Amino acid sequence: MTTEAKRKISASSARSHTRNSKSDSSSPSSSGIFKKLLLLFFTGFLAWFYQSACPPPPNKLGSPDGLPITTPRIKLRDGRHLSYKEFGVPKEVAKYKIIYVHGFDSVKHYAVIATAASPALIEELGIYIVSFDRPGYGESDPDPKRTLNSTALDIEELADQLGLGSKFYVVGFSMGGQIIWTCLKYIPHRLAGATLIAPVVNYWWRRLSVNLSTEAYSKQFLEDQWSLRVAHYLPSLTYWWNTQKFFPSLTVIAHSPKILSNQDRELVPIFTAGRALVEVQVRQQGEYESVHRDLNIGFGTWKFDPMEIENPFPNNEGFVHIWQGDEDILVPVTLQRYIAKQLPWIKYHELKGAGHMFPYADGISDEILKALLLGKN
């Protein structure tokens, strides 16, 4: 009995040992398959992410199979084309010649100082205004080598090819206003005067007050804070961030009504009137070539700080103006005040109760033109 029991136990133990051996021998195989699947998943994720992060090529402009060209264009030094539109009196008889720089997510047709100003004032003063599509917008070719100074050089070449003379005025709105800083830095000798209307402020300009900049940045919408961080620190991911569906993109790109102040809401019927026919042109070449490149340049690392610019008109032969609404949701008034204080030669105009779109309010564009051209406060 005892021997038989031992034999049974030994056989049972042997079978158990065999089962454990088989189980153990299968573990490395299962682990290897898991690792391969994990590697395959990770590789697929990287491929998907890379494809999602790479912007598509811009849509082609012009014949035979590209987007239609509806306004005149000039050919620039590097072979690109710049599309423009003229307003006001003919340049041949104009007393004042102005180049207008449109804002973010906009086109040449929205030249507010031309469309919202009084036709009688433009005629009386003899004002000629030319607005152009910035690179990648509307009907102007993209600029894959775009830098801080390249648009300023485009402006200078536009003036030369149109025969505007040795000096001309520049006016920029919003992101276009930010570009006027580059004109003051790189082509001051060509300017007769300049106006920056609600110019966008880069929170990383090195001479901004850190406390004021941090405070103003913290008051921005959370989705905007993240979008601007990406544009500043990881510009190669700007396209992905603003096209992915996991997190909200920049409010301006999404056309969120949250960005409108009380006054802006009242002005909506005015600044949207007649846009249906040309609105499609804004991003027609692709979001990357228009709004995303704008973000990367506007909120990237600048080689200079606007507060380091010296007065381009030391003998008062011209003036630089900044116009700002004190209820602007997009551009913090606290930072605009600080910049104006650091540059005492700036003529600073702050409008109480005004939002970002105040140039469309009745009479404001007239005031802006009179201040620039006639020196009226």
Coordinates of C-alpha atoms in Angstrom, one line a residue:
M1 CA 0.0 0.0 0.0
T2 CA 2.7 2.4 1.0
T3 CA 4.8 1.7 -2.0
E4 CA 1.8 2.0 -4.3
A5 CA 0.9 5.3 -2.8
K6 CA 4.4 6.6 -3.2
R7 CA 4.3 5.5 -6.8
K8 CA 1.0 7.3 -7.4
I9 CA 2.3 10.4 -5.7
S10 CA 5.4 10.3 -7.8
A11 CA 3.4 9.9 -11.0
S12 CA 1.1 12.8 -10.0
S13 CA 4.1 14.9 -9.2
A14 CA 5.7 14.1 -12.4
R15 CA 2.6 15.1 -14.4
S16 CA 2.3 18.3 -12.4
H17 CA 6.0 19.0 -13.1
T18 CA 5.4 18.4 -16.8
R19 CA 2.5 20.8 -16.9
N20 CA 4.5 23.5 -15.1
S21 CA 7.4 22.9 -17.5
K22 CA 5.1 23.4 -20.5
S23 CA 3.6 26.4 -19.0
D24 CA 6.9 28.0 -18.2
S25 CA 8.2 27.2 -21.7
S26 CA 5.3 29.1 -23.2
S27 CA 6.0 32.3 -21.3
P28 CA 8.9 33.6 -23.3
S29 CA 6.9 33.0 -26.5
S30 CA 3.9 35.0 -25.2
S31 CA 6.2 37.7 -23.9
G32 CA 7.9 38.0 -27.3
I33 CA 4.6 38.3 -29.1
F34 CA 3.4 41.0 -26.7
K35 CA 6.6 42.9 -27.3
K36 CA 6.3 42.6 -31.0
L37 CA 2.7 43.8 -30.9
L38 CA 3.7 46.7 -28.6
L39 CA 6.5 47.7 -31.0
L40 CA 4.1 47.4 -34.0
F41 CA 1.6 49.6 -32.2
F42 CA 4.2 52.2 -31.2
T43 CA 5.7 52.2 -34.8
G44 CA 2.2 52.7 -36.2
F45 CA 1.4 55.5 -33.7
L46 CA 4.7 57.3 -34.7
A47 CA 3.8 56.9 -38.4
W48 CA 0.3 58.3 -37.8
F49 CA 1.6 61.1 -35.6
Y50 CA 4.2 62.1 -38.2
Q51 CA 1.7 62.0 -41.0
S52 CA -0.7 64.1 -38.9
A53 CA 2.0 66.6 -37.9
C54 CA 3.2 67.2 -41.5
P55 CA 1.1 69.9 -43.2
P56 CA -0.1 69.1 -46.7
P57 CA 1.5 71.1 -49.6
P58 CA -0.2 74.4 -50.4
N59 CA -3.0 74.5 -53.0
K60 CA -1.7 75.8 -56.3
L61 CA -2.5 79.3 -57.5
G62 CA -3.2 80.2 -61.1
S63 CA -3.8 78.4 -64.4
P64 CA -4.0 75.9 -65.8
D65 CA -5.4 73.9 -62.9
G66 CA -4.9 76.1 -59.8
L67 CA -7.0 78.6 -57.8
P68 CA -8.2 81.6 -59.8
I69 CA -6.3 84.9 -59.7
T70 CA -8.7 87.8 -59.5
T71 CA -6.5 90.8 -58.7
P72 CA -3.2 92.2 -59.9
R73 CA 0.1 90.6 -58.7
I74 CA 3.7 91.7 -58.8
K75 CA 6.7 89.3 -59.1
L76 CA 9.1 89.6 -56.2
R77 CA 12.9 89.3 -56.0
D78 CA 12.7 85.6 -55.2
G79 CA 10.1 84.7 -57.8
R80 CA 7.1 84.7 -55.5
H81 CA 4.0 86.7 -56.5
L82 CA 2.3 89.3 -54.2
S83 CA -1.4 90.1 -54.8
Y84 CA -2.6 93.6 -54.1
K85 CA -5.7 95.8 -54.3
E86 CA -5.9 99.6 -54.6
F87 CA -8.3 102.0 -52.8
G88 CA -8.9 105.7 -52.8
V89 CA -7.7 108.2 -55.3
P90 CA -5.3 107.2 -58.2
K91 CA -1.7 107.0 -57.0
E92 CA -0.6 109.4 -59.7
V93 CA -2.6 112.3 -58.1
A94 CA -2.4 111.2 -54.5
K95 CA -0.9 113.4 -51.8
Y96 CA -0.6 110.6 -49.3
K97 CA 0.3 107.0 -50.2
I98 CA -0.4 104.2 -47.6
I99 CA 0.4 100.5 -47.6
Y100 CA -2.0 98.6 -45.5
V101 CA -1.1 95.3 -43.8
H102 CA -4.0 93.0 -43.0
G103 CA -4.4 91.0 -39.8
F104 CA -4.5 87.4 -38.8
D105 CA -6.8 85.1 -40.8
S106 CA -7.6 88.0 -43.2
V107 CA -7.0 89.2 -46.7
K108 CA -6.3 92.3 -48.7
H109 CA -10.0 93.1 -49.2
Y110 CA -10.4 93.9 -45.5
A111 CA -8.5 97.1 -45.5
V112 CA -10.5 98.7 -42.8
I113 CA -9.0 102.2 -43.1
A114 CA -10.1 102.2 -46.7
T115 CA -13.5 100.5 -46.4
A116 CA -14.7 102.1 -43.1
A117 CA -13.3 105.6 -43.6
S118 CA -15.3 108.4 -45.1
P119 CA -15.0 108.5 -48.9
A120 CA -15.2 112.2 -48.7
L121 CA -12.2 112.4 -46.3
I122 CA -10.2 110.1 -48.6
E123 CA -11.1 112.3 -51.6
E124 CA -10.5 115.6 -49.7
L125 CA -7.0 114.6 -48.5
G126 CA -6.0 112.8 -51.6
I127 CA -5.3 109.4 -50.0
Y128 CA -4.2 106.3 -52.0
I129 CA -4.2 103.0 -50.1
V130 CA -2.9 99.7 -51.4
S131 CA -3.5 96.5 -49.5
F132 CA -1.8 93.2 -50.2
D133 CA -2.3 89.5 -49.3
R134 CA 0.5 88.5 -47.0
P135 CA 2.4 85.4 -48.1
G136 CA 0.2 82.3 -48.0
Y137 CA -3.0 84.2 -47.7
G138 CA -5.5 84.9 -50.5
E139 CA -3.7 85.1 -53.9
S140 CA -0.1 85.7 -52.7
D141 CA 2.4 82.8 -53.0
P142 CA 3.5 81.2 -49.8
D143 CA 7.0 82.0 -48.5
P144 CA 8.6 78.8 -47.1
K145 CA 11.6 80.9 -46.0
R146 CA 9.5 83.6 -44.3
T147 CA 11.4 85.4 -41.5
L148 CA 10.8 88.4 -39.3
N149 CA 12.1 90.9 -41.9
S150 CA 10.9 89.2 -45.1
T151 CA 7.4 90.8 -45.1
A152 CA 9.0 94.2 -44.5
L153 CA 11.1 93.7 -47.6
D154 CA 8.1 92.6 -49.5
I155 CA 6.4 95.9 -48.6
E156 CA 9.4 97.8 -49.7
E157 CA 9.5 96.0 -53.1
L158 CA 5.7 96.5 -53.5
A159 CA 6.2 100.2 -53.0
D160 CA 9.0 100.3 -55.6
Q161 CA 7.2 98.3 -58.2
L162 CA 4.0 100.4 -57.8
G163 CA 6.0 103.6 -58.0
L164 CA 5.0 105.0 -54.6
G165 CA 8.1 107.1 -54.2
S166 CA 11.0 107.1 -51.8
K167 CA 8.8 107.3 -48.7
F168 CA 5.3 106.0 -47.9
Y169 CA 3.0 105.5 -44.9
V170 CA 2.3 102.0 -43.4
V171 CA -0.7 101.0 -41.4
G172 CA -1.2 97.5 -39.9
F173 CA -4.1 96.0 -38.0
S174 CA -3.8 93.3 -35.4
M175 CA -1.1 90.8 -36.6
G176 CA -0.5 93.3 -39.4
G177 CA 0.2 95.9 -36.7
Q178 CA 2.8 93.6 -35.3
I179 CA 4.5 93.5 -38.8
I180 CA 4.7 97.3 -38.7
W181 CA 7.3 96.8 -35.9
T182 CA 9.5 95.0 -38.4
C183 CA 9.1 97.9 -40.9
L184 CA 10.2 100.3 -38.2
K185 CA 13.2 98.0 -37.5
Y186 CA 14.3 97.0 -41.1
I187 CA 13.0 99.8 -43.5
P188 CA 12.7 102.9 -41.3
H189 CA 14.3 105.0 -44.1
R190 CA 11.4 104.3 -46.4
L191 CA 8.6 105.4 -43.9
A192 CA 6.8 108.7 -43.8
G193 CA 4.8 107.6 -40.8
A194 CA 3.3 104.5 -39.3
T195 CA 0.2 103.4 -37.4
L196 CA -0.3 100.2 -35.5
I197 CA -3.9 99.4 -34.8
A198 CA -4.4 96.9 -31.9
P199 CA -1.0 95.3 -32.7
V200 CA -0.6 91.8 -31.4
V201 CA 1.9 91.5 -28.6
N202 CA 4.4 88.6 -28.3
Y203 CA 4.4 87.5 -24.7
W204 CA 8.0 86.3 -25.0
W205 CA 9.5 89.7 -26.1
R206 CA 12.5 89.9 -23.7
R207 CA 12.0 93.5 -22.6
L208 CA 8.4 93.1 -21.5
S209 CA 7.7 93.2 -17.8
V210 CA 7.8 89.5 -16.7
N211 CA 5.1 90.2 -14.1
L212 CA 2.8 92.0 -16.5
S213 CA 3.4 89.4 -19.3
T214 CA 2.7 86.5 -17.0
E215 CA -0.4 88.1 -15.6
A216 CA -1.8 88.9 -19.0
Y217 CA -1.0 85.5 -20.4
S218 CA -2.8 83.8 -17.5
K219 CA -5.9 85.7 -18.4
Q220 CA -6.0 84.3 -21.9
F221 CA -8.4 81.4 -22.7
L222 CA -6.8 78.1 -21.7
E223 CA -6.9 76.8 -25.2
D224 CA -5.1 79.9 -26.4
Q225 CA -2.4 79.5 -23.8
W226 CA -1.6 76.0 -25.0
S227 CA -1.8 77.0 -28.7
L228 CA 0.7 79.8 -28.2
R229 CA 3.0 77.6 -26.1
V230 CA 3.1 75.2 -29.0
A231 CA 3.8 77.9 -31.5
H232 CA 6.6 79.3 -29.4
Y233 CA 8.3 76.2 -28.1
L234 CA 7.3 73.5 -30.7
P235 CA 6.5 75.4 -33.9
S236 CA 6.9 72.1 -36.0
L237 CA 3.7 70.9 -34.2
T238 CA 1.6 74.0 -34.8
Y239 CA -0.2 72.4 -37.7
W240 CA -1.0 69.2 -35.7
W241 CA -2.1 71.0 -32.6
N242 CA -4.6 73.2 -34.4
T243 CA -6.0 70.4 -36.6
Q244 CA -6.2 67.5 -34.0
K245 CA -9.5 66.8 -32.4
F246 CA -8.4 65.9 -28.8
F247 CA -8.0 69.4 -27.5
P248 CA -9.5 72.8 -28.6
S249 CA -7.4 74.9 -31.0
L250 CA -6.8 78.6 -30.9
T251 CA -10.0 80.5 -30.5
V252 CA -9.3 82.9 -33.4
I253 CA -8.7 80.0 -35.8
A254 CA -11.9 78.3 -34.5
H255 CA -13.9 81.6 -35.0
S256 CA -15.1 81.4 -31.4
P257 CA -17.5 84.2 -30.3
K258 CA -15.7 84.2 -27.0
I259 CA -13.1 86.6 -28.4
L260 CA -15.6 89.3 -29.1
S261 CA -16.0 92.2 -26.6
N262 CA -19.4 93.9 -26.1
Q263 CA -18.5 96.5 -28.7
D264 CA -17.2 93.9 -31.1
R265 CA -20.5 92.1 -30.9
E266 CA -22.3 95.3 -31.9
L267 CA -19.9 95.8 -34.8
V268 CA -20.3 92.3 -36.2
P269 CA -22.8 93.3 -38.9
I270 CA -20.4 96.0 -40.1
F271 CA -17.1 94.1 -40.3
T272 CA -18.8 91.0 -41.7
A273 CA -20.8 92.8 -44.4
G274 CA -19.9 91.8 -47.9
R275 CA -17.4 89.1 -46.9
A276 CA -19.2 86.1 -48.2
L277 CA -17.8 86.4 -51.7
V278 CA -14.1 86.7 -50.6
E279 CA -14.1 84.9 -47.3
V280 CA -13.1 81.6 -49.0
Q281 CA -9.9 83.2 -50.2
V282 CA -8.5 83.7 -46.7
R283 CA -7.3 80.1 -46.2
Q284 CA -7.7 78.8 -49.7
Q285 CA -4.0 77.8 -49.9
G286 CA -4.2 75.8 -46.7
E287 CA -4.3 76.7 -43.0
Y288 CA -0.6 76.0 -42.5
E289 CA 0.6 78.5 -45.1
S290 CA -1.7 81.2 -43.7
V291 CA -2.7 81.1 -40.1
H292 CA -0.2 78.6 -38.8
R293 CA 2.9 80.3 -40.2
D294 CA 1.5 83.5 -38.8
L295 CA 1.5 82.0 -35.3
N296 CA 5.0 80.6 -35.6
I297 CA 6.4 84.0 -36.7
G298 CA 4.3 86.2 -34.5
F299 CA 4.9 84.2 -31.3
G300 CA 8.2 82.7 -32.0
T301 CA 11.6 83.9 -30.8
W302 CA 12.3 87.4 -32.2
K303 CA 15.8 88.6 -33.1
F304 CA 14.9 92.0 -31.8
D305 CA 12.5 93.5 -29.3
P306 CA 10.2 96.4 -30.4
M307 CA 11.2 98.3 -27.2
E308 CA 14.7 98.5 -28.5
I309 CA 13.7 100.4 -31.6
E310 CA 15.0 104.0 -31.8
N311 CA 12.8 106.8 -32.9
P312 CA 12.7 106.7 -36.8
F313 CA 11.6 110.4 -36.8
P314 CA 14.0 112.3 -34.5
N315 CA 13.2 115.6 -36.1
N316 CA 9.4 115.1 -36.0
E317 CA 9.2 114.7 -39.8
G318 CA 6.8 111.8 -39.2
F319 CA 5.1 110.0 -36.3
V320 CA 4.3 106.5 -35.1
H321 CA 0.9 105.9 -33.6
I322 CA -0.6 103.0 -31.6
W323 CA -4.3 102.6 -31.2
Q324 CA -5.7 100.3 -28.6
G325 CA -9.1 99.4 -27.1
D326 CA -9.2 99.0 -23.3
E327 CA -11.6 96.1 -23.6
D328 CA -9.7 94.2 -26.2
I329 CA -10.0 90.4 -25.4
L330 CA -7.3 89.4 -27.9
V331 CA -4.6 92.0 -27.1
P332 CA -4.0 92.9 -23.4
V333 CA -4.2 96.6 -22.9
T334 CA -1.8 96.4 -20.0
L335 CA 1.0 95.2 -22.2
Q336 CA 0.2 97.8 -24.9
R337 CA 0.4 100.6 -22.2
Y338 CA 3.8 99.2 -21.0
I339 CA 5.2 99.2 -24.5
A340 CA 4.0 102.7 -25.2
K341 CA 5.6 103.9 -21.9
Q342 CA 8.9 102.4 -22.9
L343 CA 8.9 104.3 -26.2
P344 CA 8.0 107.9 -25.4
W345 CA 8.1 108.9 -29.0
I346 CA 5.1 106.7 -29.7
K347 CA 1.8 108.6 -29.9
Y348 CA -0.5 106.3 -27.9
H349 CA -4.3 106.4 -28.3
E350 CA -6.4 104.3 -25.9
L351 CA -10.2 104.1 -26.6
K352 CA -12.4 103.5 -23.6
G353 CA -14.9 100.6 -24.0
A354 CA -13.4 99.6 -27.3
G355 CA -12.7 96.0 -28.3
H356 CA -10.4 94.5 -31.0
M357 CA -12.6 95.6 -34.0
F358 CA -12.9 99.3 -33.0
P359 CA -11.6 100.6 -36.4
Y360 CA -15.0 99.6 -37.8
A361 CA -16.9 101.9 -35.4
D362 CA -18.3 105.1 -36.8
G363 CA -15.7 107.8 -37.4
I364 CA -12.7 105.9 -35.9
S365 CA -10.9 105.1 -39.2
D366 CA -11.3 108.8 -40.0
E367 CA -9.6 109.7 -36.8
I368 CA -6.8 107.2 -37.4
L369 CA -6.1 108.7 -40.8
K370 CA -6.2 112.3 -39.6
A371 CA -3.8 111.5 -36.8
L372 CA -1.3 109.8 -39.1
L373 CA -1.4 112.2 -42.0
L374 CA -2.3 115.5 -40.4
G375 CA -0.8 115.0 -36.9
K376 CA -4.1 115.5 -35.2
N377 CA -4.6 113.9 -31.8

